Coordinates of C-alpha atoms and ligand atoms in Angstrom, one line a residue:
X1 CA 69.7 -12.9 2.6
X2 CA 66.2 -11.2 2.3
X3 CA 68.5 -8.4 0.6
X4 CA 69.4 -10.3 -2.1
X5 CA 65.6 -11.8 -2.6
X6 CA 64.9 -7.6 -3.5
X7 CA 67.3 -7.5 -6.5
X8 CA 64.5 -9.8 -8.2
X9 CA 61.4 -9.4 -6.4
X10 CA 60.0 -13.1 -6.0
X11 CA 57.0 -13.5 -7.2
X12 CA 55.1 -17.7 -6.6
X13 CA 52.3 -18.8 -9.4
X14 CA 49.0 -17.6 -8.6
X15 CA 47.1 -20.2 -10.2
X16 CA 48.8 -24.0 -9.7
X17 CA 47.7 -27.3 -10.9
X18 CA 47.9 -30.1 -7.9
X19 CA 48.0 -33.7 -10.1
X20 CA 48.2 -36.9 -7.8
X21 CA 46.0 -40.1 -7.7
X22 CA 46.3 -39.7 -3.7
X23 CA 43.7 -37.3 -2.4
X24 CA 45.2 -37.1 1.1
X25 CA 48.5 -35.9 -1.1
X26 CA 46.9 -33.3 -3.1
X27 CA 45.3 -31.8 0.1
X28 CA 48.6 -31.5 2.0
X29 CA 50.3 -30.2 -1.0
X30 CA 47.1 -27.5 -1.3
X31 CA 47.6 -26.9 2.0
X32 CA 51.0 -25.3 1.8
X33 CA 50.8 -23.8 -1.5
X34 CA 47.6 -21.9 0.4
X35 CA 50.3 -21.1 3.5
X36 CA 52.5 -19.2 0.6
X37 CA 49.3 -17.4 -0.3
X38 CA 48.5 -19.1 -3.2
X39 CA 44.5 -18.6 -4.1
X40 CA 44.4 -20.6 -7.0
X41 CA 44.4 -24.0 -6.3
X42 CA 43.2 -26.9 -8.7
X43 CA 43.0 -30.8 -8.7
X44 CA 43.5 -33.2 -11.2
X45 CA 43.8 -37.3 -10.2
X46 CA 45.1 -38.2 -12.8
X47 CA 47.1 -37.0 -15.8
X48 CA 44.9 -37.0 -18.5
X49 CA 42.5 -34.6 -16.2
X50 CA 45.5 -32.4 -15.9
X51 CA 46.0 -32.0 -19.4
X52 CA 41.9 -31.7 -20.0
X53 CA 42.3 -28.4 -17.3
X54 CA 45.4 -27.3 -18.2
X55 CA 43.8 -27.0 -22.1
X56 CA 41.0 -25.4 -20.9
X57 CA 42.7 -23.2 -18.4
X58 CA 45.2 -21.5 -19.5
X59 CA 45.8 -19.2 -16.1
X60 CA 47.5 -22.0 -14.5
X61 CA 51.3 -20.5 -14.3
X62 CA 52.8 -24.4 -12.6
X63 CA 52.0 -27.6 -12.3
X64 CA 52.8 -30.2 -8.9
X65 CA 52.8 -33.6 -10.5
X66 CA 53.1 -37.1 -9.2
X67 CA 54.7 -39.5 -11.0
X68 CA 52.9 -42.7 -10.5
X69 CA 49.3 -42.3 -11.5
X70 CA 46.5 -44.4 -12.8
X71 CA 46.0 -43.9 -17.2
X72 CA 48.3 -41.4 -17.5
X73 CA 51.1 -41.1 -15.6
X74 CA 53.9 -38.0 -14.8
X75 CA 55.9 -38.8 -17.6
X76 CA 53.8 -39.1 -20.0
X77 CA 52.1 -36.2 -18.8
X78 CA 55.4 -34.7 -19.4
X79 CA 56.0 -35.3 -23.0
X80 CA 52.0 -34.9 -23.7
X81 CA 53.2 -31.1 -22.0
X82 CA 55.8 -30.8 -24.8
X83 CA 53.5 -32.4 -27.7
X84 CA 50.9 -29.7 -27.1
X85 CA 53.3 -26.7 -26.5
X86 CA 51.6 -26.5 -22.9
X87 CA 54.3 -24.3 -20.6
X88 CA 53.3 -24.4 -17.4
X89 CA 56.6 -24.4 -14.9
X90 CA 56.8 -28.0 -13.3
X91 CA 57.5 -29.5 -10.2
X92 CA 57.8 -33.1 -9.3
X93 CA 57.3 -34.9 -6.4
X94 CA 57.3 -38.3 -6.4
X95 CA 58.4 -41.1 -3.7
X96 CA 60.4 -42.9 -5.9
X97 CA 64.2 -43.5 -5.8
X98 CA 66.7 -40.4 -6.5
X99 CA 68.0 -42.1 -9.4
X100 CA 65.1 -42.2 -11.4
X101 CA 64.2 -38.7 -10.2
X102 CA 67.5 -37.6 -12.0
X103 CA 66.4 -39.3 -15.0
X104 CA 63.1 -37.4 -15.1
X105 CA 64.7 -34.3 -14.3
X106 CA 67.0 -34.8 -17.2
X107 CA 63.8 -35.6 -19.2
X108 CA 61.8 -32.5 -18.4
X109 CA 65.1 -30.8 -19.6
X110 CA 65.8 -32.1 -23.0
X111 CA 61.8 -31.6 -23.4
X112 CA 62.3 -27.8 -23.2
X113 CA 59.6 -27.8 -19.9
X114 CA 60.4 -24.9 -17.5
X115 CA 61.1 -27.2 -14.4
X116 CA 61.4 -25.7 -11.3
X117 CA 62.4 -28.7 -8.9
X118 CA 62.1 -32.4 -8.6
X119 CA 61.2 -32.9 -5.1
X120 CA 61.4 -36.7 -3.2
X121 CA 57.9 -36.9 -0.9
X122 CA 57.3 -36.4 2.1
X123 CA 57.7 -33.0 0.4
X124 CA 59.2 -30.8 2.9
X125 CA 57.7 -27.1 3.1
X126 CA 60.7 -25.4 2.5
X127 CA 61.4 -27.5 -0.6
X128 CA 58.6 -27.0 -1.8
X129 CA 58.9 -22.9 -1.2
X130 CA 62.1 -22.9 -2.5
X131 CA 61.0 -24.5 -6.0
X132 CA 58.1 -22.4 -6.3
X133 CA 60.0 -18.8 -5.8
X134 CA 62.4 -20.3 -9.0
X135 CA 59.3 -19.0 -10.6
X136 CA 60.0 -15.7 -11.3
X137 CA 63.6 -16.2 -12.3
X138 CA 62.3 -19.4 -14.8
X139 CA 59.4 -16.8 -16.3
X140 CA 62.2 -14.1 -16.9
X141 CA 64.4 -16.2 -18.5
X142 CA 61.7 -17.9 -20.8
X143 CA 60.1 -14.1 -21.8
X144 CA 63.5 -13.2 -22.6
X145 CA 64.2 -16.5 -25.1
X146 CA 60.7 -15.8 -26.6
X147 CA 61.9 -12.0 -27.8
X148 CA 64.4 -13.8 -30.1
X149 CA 61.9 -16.8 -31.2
X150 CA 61.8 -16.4 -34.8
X151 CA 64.1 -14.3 -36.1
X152 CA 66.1 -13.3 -39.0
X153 CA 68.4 -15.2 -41.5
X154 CA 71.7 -13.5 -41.1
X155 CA 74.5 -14.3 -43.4
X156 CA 78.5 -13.9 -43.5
X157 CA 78.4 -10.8 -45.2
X158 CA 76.1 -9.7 -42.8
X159 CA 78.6 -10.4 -40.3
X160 CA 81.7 -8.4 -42.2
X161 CA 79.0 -5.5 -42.4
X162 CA 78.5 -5.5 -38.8
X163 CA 82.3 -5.9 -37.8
X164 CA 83.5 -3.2 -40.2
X165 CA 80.6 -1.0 -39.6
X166 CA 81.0 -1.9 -35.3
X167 CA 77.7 -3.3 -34.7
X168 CA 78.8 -5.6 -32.2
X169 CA 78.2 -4.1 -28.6
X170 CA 79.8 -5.6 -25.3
X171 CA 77.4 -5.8 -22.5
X172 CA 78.6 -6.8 -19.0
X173 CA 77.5 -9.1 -16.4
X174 CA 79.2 -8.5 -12.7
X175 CA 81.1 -11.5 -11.1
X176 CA 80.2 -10.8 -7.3
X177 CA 83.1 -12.3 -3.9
X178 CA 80.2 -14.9 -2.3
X179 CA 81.9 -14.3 0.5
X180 CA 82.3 -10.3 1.1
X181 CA 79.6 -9.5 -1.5
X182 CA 82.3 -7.1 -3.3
X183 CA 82.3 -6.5 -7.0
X184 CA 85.6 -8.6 -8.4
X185 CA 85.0 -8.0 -12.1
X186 CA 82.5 -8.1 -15.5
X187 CA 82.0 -11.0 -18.2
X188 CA 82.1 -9.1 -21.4
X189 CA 79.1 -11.0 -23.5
X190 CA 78.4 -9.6 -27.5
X191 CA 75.3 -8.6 -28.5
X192 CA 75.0 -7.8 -32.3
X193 CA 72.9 -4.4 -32.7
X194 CA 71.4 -5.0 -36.0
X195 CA 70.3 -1.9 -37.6
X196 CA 67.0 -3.4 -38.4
X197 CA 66.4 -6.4 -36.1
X198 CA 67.6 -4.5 -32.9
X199 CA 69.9 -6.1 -30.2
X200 CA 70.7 -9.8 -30.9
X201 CA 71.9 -11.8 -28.7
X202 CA 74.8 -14.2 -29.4
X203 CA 72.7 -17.7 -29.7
X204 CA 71.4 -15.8 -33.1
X205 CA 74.7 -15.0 -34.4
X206 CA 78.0 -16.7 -32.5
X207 CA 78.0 -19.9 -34.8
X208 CA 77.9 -17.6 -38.0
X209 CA 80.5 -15.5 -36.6
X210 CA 83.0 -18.9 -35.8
X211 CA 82.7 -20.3 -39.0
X212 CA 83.6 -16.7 -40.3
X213 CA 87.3 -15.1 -40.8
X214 CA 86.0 -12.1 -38.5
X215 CA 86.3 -13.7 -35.3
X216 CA 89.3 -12.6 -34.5
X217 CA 88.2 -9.3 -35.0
X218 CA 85.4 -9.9 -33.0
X219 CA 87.3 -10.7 -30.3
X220 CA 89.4 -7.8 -30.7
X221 CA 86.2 -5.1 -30.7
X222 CA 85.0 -6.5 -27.5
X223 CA 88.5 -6.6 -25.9
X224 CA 88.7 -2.5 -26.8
X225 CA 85.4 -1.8 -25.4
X226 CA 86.1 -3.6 -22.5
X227 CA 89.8 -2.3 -21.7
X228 CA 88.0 1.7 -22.5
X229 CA 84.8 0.5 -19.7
X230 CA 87.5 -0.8 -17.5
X231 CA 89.3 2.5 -17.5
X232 CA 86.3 4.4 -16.7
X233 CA 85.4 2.1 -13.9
X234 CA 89.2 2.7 -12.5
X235 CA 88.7 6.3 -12.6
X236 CA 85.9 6.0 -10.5
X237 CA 87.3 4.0 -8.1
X238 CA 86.4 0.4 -9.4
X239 CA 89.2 -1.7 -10.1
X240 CA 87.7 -4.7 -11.5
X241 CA 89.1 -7.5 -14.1
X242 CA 87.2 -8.0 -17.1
X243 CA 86.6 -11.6 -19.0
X244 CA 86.2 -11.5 -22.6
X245 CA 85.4 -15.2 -24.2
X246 CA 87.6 -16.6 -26.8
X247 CA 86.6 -19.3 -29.3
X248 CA 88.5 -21.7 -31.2
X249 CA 89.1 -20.2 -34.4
X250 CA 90.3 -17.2 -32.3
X251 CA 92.5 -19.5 -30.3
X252 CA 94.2 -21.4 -33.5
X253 CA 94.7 -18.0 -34.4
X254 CA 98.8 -17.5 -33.5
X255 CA 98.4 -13.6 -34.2
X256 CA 95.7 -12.9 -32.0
X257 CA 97.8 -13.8 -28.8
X258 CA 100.4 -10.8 -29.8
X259 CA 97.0 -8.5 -30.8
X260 CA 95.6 -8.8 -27.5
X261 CA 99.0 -8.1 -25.6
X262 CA 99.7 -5.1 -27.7
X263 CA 96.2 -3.6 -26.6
X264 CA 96.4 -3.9 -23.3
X265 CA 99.7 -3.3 -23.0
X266 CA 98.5 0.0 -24.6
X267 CA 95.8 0.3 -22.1
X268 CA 97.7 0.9 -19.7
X269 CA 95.1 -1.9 -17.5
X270 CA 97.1 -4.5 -16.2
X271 CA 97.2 -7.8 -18.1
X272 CA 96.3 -9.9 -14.6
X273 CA 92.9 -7.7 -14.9
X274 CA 92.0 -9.5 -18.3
X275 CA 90.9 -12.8 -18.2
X276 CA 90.1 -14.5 -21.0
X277 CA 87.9 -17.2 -20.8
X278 CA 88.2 -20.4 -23.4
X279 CA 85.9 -23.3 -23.8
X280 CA 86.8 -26.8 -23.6
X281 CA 86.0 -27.7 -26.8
X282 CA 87.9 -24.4 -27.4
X283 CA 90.8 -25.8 -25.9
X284 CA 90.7 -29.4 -27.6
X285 CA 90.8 -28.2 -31.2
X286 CA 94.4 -28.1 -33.1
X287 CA 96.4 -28.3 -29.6
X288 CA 99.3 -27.5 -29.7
X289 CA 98.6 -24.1 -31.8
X290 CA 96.2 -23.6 -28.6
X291 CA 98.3 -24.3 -25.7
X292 CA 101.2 -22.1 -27.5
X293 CA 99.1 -19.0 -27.3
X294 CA 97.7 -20.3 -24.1
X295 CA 101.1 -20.4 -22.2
X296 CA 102.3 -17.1 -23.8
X297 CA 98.9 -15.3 -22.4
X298 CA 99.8 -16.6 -19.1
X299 CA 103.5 -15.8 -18.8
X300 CA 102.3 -12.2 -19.8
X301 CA 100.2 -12.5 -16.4
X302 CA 96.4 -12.6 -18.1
X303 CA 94.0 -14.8 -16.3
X304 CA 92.6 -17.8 -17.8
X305 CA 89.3 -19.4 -17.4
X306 CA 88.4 -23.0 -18.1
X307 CA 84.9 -21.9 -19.7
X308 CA 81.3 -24.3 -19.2
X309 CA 83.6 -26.5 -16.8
X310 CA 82.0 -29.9 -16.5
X311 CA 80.4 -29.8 -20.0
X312 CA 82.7 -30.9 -22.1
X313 CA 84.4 -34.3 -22.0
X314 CA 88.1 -35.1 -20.3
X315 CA 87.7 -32.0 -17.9
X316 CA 90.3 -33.1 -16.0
X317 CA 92.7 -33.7 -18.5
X318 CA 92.3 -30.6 -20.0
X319 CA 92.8 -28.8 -16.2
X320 CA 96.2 -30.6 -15.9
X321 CA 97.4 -29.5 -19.6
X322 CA 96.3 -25.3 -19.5
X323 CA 97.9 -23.2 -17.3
X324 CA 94.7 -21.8 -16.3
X325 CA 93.8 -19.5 -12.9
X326 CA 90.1 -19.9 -12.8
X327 CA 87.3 -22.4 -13.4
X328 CA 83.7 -21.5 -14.8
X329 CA 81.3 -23.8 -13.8
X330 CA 78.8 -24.1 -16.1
X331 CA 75.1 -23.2 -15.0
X332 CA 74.3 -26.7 -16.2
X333 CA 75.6 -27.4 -12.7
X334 CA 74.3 -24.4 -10.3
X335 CA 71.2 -23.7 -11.8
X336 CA 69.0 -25.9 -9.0
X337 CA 71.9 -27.7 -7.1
X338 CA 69.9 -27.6 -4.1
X339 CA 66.9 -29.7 -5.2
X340 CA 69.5 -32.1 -6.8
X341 CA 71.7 -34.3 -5.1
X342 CA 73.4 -35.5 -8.3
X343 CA 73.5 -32.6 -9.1
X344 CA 75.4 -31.0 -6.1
X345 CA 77.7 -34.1 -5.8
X346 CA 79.6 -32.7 -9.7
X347 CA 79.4 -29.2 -8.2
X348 CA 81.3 -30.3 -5.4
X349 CA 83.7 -32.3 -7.1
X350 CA 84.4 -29.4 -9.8
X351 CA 85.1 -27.3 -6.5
X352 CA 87.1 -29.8 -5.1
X353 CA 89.4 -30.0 -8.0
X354 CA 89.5 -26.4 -8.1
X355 CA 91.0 -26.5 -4.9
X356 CA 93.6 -29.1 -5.7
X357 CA 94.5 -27.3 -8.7
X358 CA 95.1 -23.9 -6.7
X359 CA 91.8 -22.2 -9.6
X360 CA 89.5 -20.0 -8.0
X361 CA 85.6 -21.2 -9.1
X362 CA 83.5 -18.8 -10.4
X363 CA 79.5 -20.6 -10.6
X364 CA 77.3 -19.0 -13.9
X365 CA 73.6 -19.5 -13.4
X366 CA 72.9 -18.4 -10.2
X367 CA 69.1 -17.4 -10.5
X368 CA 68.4 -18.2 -6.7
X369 CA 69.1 -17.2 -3.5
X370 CA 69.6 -20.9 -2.5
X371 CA 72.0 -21.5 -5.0
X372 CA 74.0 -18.6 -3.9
X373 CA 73.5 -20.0 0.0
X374 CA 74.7 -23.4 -0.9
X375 CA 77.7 -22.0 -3.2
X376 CA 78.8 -19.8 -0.7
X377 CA 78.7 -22.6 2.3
X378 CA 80.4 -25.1 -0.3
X379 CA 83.5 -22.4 -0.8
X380 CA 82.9 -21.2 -4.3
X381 CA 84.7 -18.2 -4.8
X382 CA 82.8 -15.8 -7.1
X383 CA 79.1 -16.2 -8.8
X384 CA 77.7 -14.7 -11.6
X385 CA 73.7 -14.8 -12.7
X386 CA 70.3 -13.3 -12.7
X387 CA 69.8 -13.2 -9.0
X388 CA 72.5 -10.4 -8.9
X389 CA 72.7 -8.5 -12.5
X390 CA 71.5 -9.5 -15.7
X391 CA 74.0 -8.5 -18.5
X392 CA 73.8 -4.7 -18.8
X393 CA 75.4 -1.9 -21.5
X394 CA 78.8 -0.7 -20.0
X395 CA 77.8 2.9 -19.1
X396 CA 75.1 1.3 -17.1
X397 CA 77.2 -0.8 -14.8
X398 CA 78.3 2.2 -12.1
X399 CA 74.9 3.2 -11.5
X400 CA 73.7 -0.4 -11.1
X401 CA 76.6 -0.9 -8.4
X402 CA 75.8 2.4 -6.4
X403 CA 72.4 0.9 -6.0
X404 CA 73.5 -2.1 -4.8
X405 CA 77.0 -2.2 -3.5
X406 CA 75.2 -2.0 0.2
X407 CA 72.8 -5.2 -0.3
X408 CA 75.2 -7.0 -1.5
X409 CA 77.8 -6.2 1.1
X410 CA 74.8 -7.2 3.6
X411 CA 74.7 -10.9 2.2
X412 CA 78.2 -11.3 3.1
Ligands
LIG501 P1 78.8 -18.2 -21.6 O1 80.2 -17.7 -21.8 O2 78.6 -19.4 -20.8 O3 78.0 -16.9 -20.9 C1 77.0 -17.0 -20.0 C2 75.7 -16.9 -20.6 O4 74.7 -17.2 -19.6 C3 75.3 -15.5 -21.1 O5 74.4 -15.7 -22.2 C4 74.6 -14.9 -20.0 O6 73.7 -13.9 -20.3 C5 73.8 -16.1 -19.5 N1 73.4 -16.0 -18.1 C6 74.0 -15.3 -17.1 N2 73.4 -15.4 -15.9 C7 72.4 -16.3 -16.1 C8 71.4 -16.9 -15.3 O7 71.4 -16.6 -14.1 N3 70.6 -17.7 -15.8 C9 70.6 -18.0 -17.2 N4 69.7 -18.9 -17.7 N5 71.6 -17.5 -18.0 C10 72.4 -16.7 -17.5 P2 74.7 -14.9 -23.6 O8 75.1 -13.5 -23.3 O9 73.5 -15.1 -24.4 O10 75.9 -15.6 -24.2 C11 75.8 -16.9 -24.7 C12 77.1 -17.5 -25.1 O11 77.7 -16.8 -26.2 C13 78.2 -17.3 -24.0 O12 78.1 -18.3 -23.0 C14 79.5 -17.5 -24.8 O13 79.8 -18.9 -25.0 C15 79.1 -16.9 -26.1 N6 79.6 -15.5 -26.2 C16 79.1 -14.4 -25.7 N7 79.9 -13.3 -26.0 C17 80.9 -13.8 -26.7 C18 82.1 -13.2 -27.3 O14 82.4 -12.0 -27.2 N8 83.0 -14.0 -27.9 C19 82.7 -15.4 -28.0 N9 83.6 -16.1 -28.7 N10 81.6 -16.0 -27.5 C20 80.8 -15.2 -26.8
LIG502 CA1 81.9 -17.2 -20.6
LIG503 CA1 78.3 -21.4 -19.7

C-alpha cells in the first residue's frame, strides 16, 4: 500500500493543538503525535484557552479536542471555530457513546470545519495516525474550494456564449479495479473555461446551466470530447469506458436519447463503453419520460449509473425501477468510513444491495489509503478520488497512467 501513499505524498500538521481538561490525556495524546514526528505540540484545558491560542497562533494546522470540558466545552468550541472563521482541521476524541459521536461528526460537517476523524478514547495509535495523514488530502481539497471563493456572476446568456463559442472543456477522473489496480475507465466532469475568469468548475456554473435550454447541448459537447479522447486512448492500447453525467432536464429530454445513440454509433466506440451516469433526483423528476429514455439507452447496451447513491431519498425504489448496471456511491459515504462505524454500516448495505441487484459499486471520494483498504476488503468494485488522480484535461490522462500503471498494479 506504501505505493499508493506516493501518489499524494502524506504530509501530518506540524503545529497541533492538544485541548482536554485531563492532563494525563493530553500527555498521552502528545506523546504519539511526538512518535509521528510532530514538534509542535500545544495545551489548552479547556476550550476557551484553545480558542485564546488558536487566535493568537495562527501556525496551528489541527486541533485534538475532547468533548467534555469544564466552561467551554467540544461543541461549543466547535461552533465558536465556525463563528470566528478559525480552520484548523479537527479531530475528536471523546469517551462518549458512538451515537452522539455521529451526531458531532454530522455537526462539525454542516459547520463547514475540516474534520479529519472522530475518534472513541482509549484512542488507539493507529487511529489516531490514520486521521492525522487525512491532512494533506483535507488541505488540498480546501486550497482548491478557496480558488473559486468569490467569484463571478455569470448569467444565461453567458451560458449560450460559452456553449456556442465551446467553452466547456471535459476533464477526466480515472475509475481504478480495487482489486487488480487496472484502469477500467474515466468520469467525464465539465469545467467551463471562461475567457476572463479562467477554468470554472461546475459548482459555479451547473445550476445556471440546468435551469437553461443548453443542457442538452451540454451534455452532447462533453459526450463528443469524450467519445474523440476515448478513441485516442484505444489507439494506444487503452480500452477504457467513459461516464458522462446526465441531469434531469437532459433526461426529460426525449431527443437526447436518439442524439447520444447516433454519436456513438458514429464513433465507432461501443455503446457498453458509455456509461451515463444519472442522479436520483435526476431519475425521480417527470418519470415516465425518464425511464422511457432510460430503457431505450440500455437496450442499445450503454451502461447506467445510479449517481450520489445513498443521497437521495427511496434509493431502493429507484434501484428496482432503472435498469441500471452500476452504483456510484456517493463520497458522503467513503470519505472516512473507517473512523465511522455508522458510517461504514450504509456503505456496506449500499454494497450489499449492489450485490443483490447484480450492479457493480464504484465508491467517489476516496482521499485515503484506508478507505481504499477497507473498500477493497468490503468487495467494492471500482474507486474513484484524490488518492489516485484528481480530474485531469484529456491529453493528460496517458502520461499520468504510464507513470502510474506499475504502483497501482502493486496495490492489487
Ligand atoms: P459528481 O458526479 O458526484 O462528481 C464527483 C465530484 O467529486 C467531482 O467534482 C470530482 O472532482 C469530485 N471528486 C473526485 N474525487 C474526489 C475526492 O477524492 N474528494 C473530493 N472531495 N472530491 C472528489 P466536480 O468535477 O466539481 O463536479 C461536481 C458535480 O458537478 C458532479 O458531481 C456532477 O454532479 C456535476 N457535473 C460535472 N460534470 C457534469 C456534466 O458534464 N454534466 C452534468 N449534468 N453534471 C456535471
Ligand atoms: Ca458523477
Ligand atoms: Ca457524488
Amino acid at each position: 500500500m506504501s505505493e499508493v501513499k506516493e501518489l499524494i505524498p502524506d504530509r501530518l500538521p506540524e503545529h497541533v493543538l492538544i485541548i482536554d481538561d485531563s492532563e494525563i490525556q493530553r500527555h498521552f495524546m502528545a506523546e504519539l503525535c511526538r512518535d509521528f514526528g510532530i514538534r509542535g505540540i500545544l495545551h489548552a484545558e479547556d476550550g476557551r484557552r484553545a480558542i485564546e491560542l488558536l487566535k493568537s497562533q495562527p501556525q496551528i494546522e489541527a486541533i485534538i479536542l475532547d468533548l467534555e470540558m469544564p466552561h467551554m466545552d467540544g461543541v461549543q468550541v466547535l461552533h465558536e471555530l465556525a463563528n470566528l472563521g478559525l480552520d484548523p482541521a479537527v479531530i475528536v476524541a471523546s469517551a462518549r457513546e458512538n451515537t452522539l459521536l455521529n451526531v458531532v461528526e454530522s455537526l462539525g460537517k454542516s459547520l463547514g470545519l475540516r474534520l479529519l476523524g472522530v475518534l472513541r478514547k482509549p484512542v488507539l495509535r493507529d487511529q489516531l495516525v490514520s486521521s492525522l495523514s487525512r491532512y494533506s488530502a483535507v488541505q488540498l481539497r480546501s486550497e482548491g474550494e478557496e480558488q473559486y471563493d468569490s467569484g463571478p456572476e455569470l448569467s444565461v446568456r453567458d451560458v449560450q456564449r460559452a456553449v456556442r463559442n465551446r467553452e466547456f472543456e471535459a476533464y477526466f477522473q480515472p475509475k481504478i479495479a480495487l482489486q487488480d489496480g487496472r484502469l477500467k475507465g474515466v468520469e467525464a466532469l465539465v469545467r467551463w473555461n471562461h475567457p476572463v475568469y479562467g477554468m470554472l468548475p461546475p459548482g459555479r456554473f451547473m445550476e445556471l446551466v440546468e435551469r437553461s435550454q443548453f443542457i442538452s447541448e451540454l451534455t452532447l459537447q462533453m459526450l463528443d470530447q469524450s467519445l474523440r479522447h476515448c478513441l485516442v486512448w484505444q489507439a494506444a492500447g487503452l480500452e477504457l469506458s467513459v461516464s458522462i453525467n446526465v441531469s434531469a432536464r437532459s433526461l426529460a429530454d426525449s431527443l437526447l436519447a436518439d442524439a447520444i445513440i447516433d454519436r456513438v454509433s458514429a464513433s465507432g466506440i461501443p455503446p457498453c463503453r458509455v456509461i451515463l451516469e444519472i442522479t436520483e433526483s435526476a431519475i425521480m423528476t417527470d418519470l415516465s419520460t425518464t425511464l422511457g429514455t432510460l430503457a431505450r439507452l440500455r437496450l442499445k447496451g450503454f451502461g447506467l449509473s445510479v449517481d450520489d447513491y445513498g443521497t437521495g431519498f427511496s434509493c431502493m425504489l429507484q434501484l428496482s425501477r432503472v435498469p441500471c448496471t452500476e452504483l456510484k456511491v456517493d463520497r458522503a459515504f467513503v470519505n472516512g468510513a473507517c473512523q465511522s462505524t455508522h458510517l461504514r454500516v450504509l456503505l456496506e448495505s449500499a454494497l450489499d444491495i449492489a450485490r443483490k441487484f447484480n450492479l457493480r459499486v464504484v465508491a467517489e471520494g476516496v482521499e485515503t489509503e484506508d478507505d481504499w483498504m477497507l473498500l477493497r476488503n468490503l468487495g467494492c468494485d471500482e474507486a474513484q478520488g484524490y488518492l489516485l488522480a484528481r480530474p485531469m484535461p484529456g491529453w493528460q490522462l496517458l502520461g499520468w497512467w504510464d507513470e502510474h500503471a506499475v504502483r497501482l498494479s502493486h496495490i492489487a
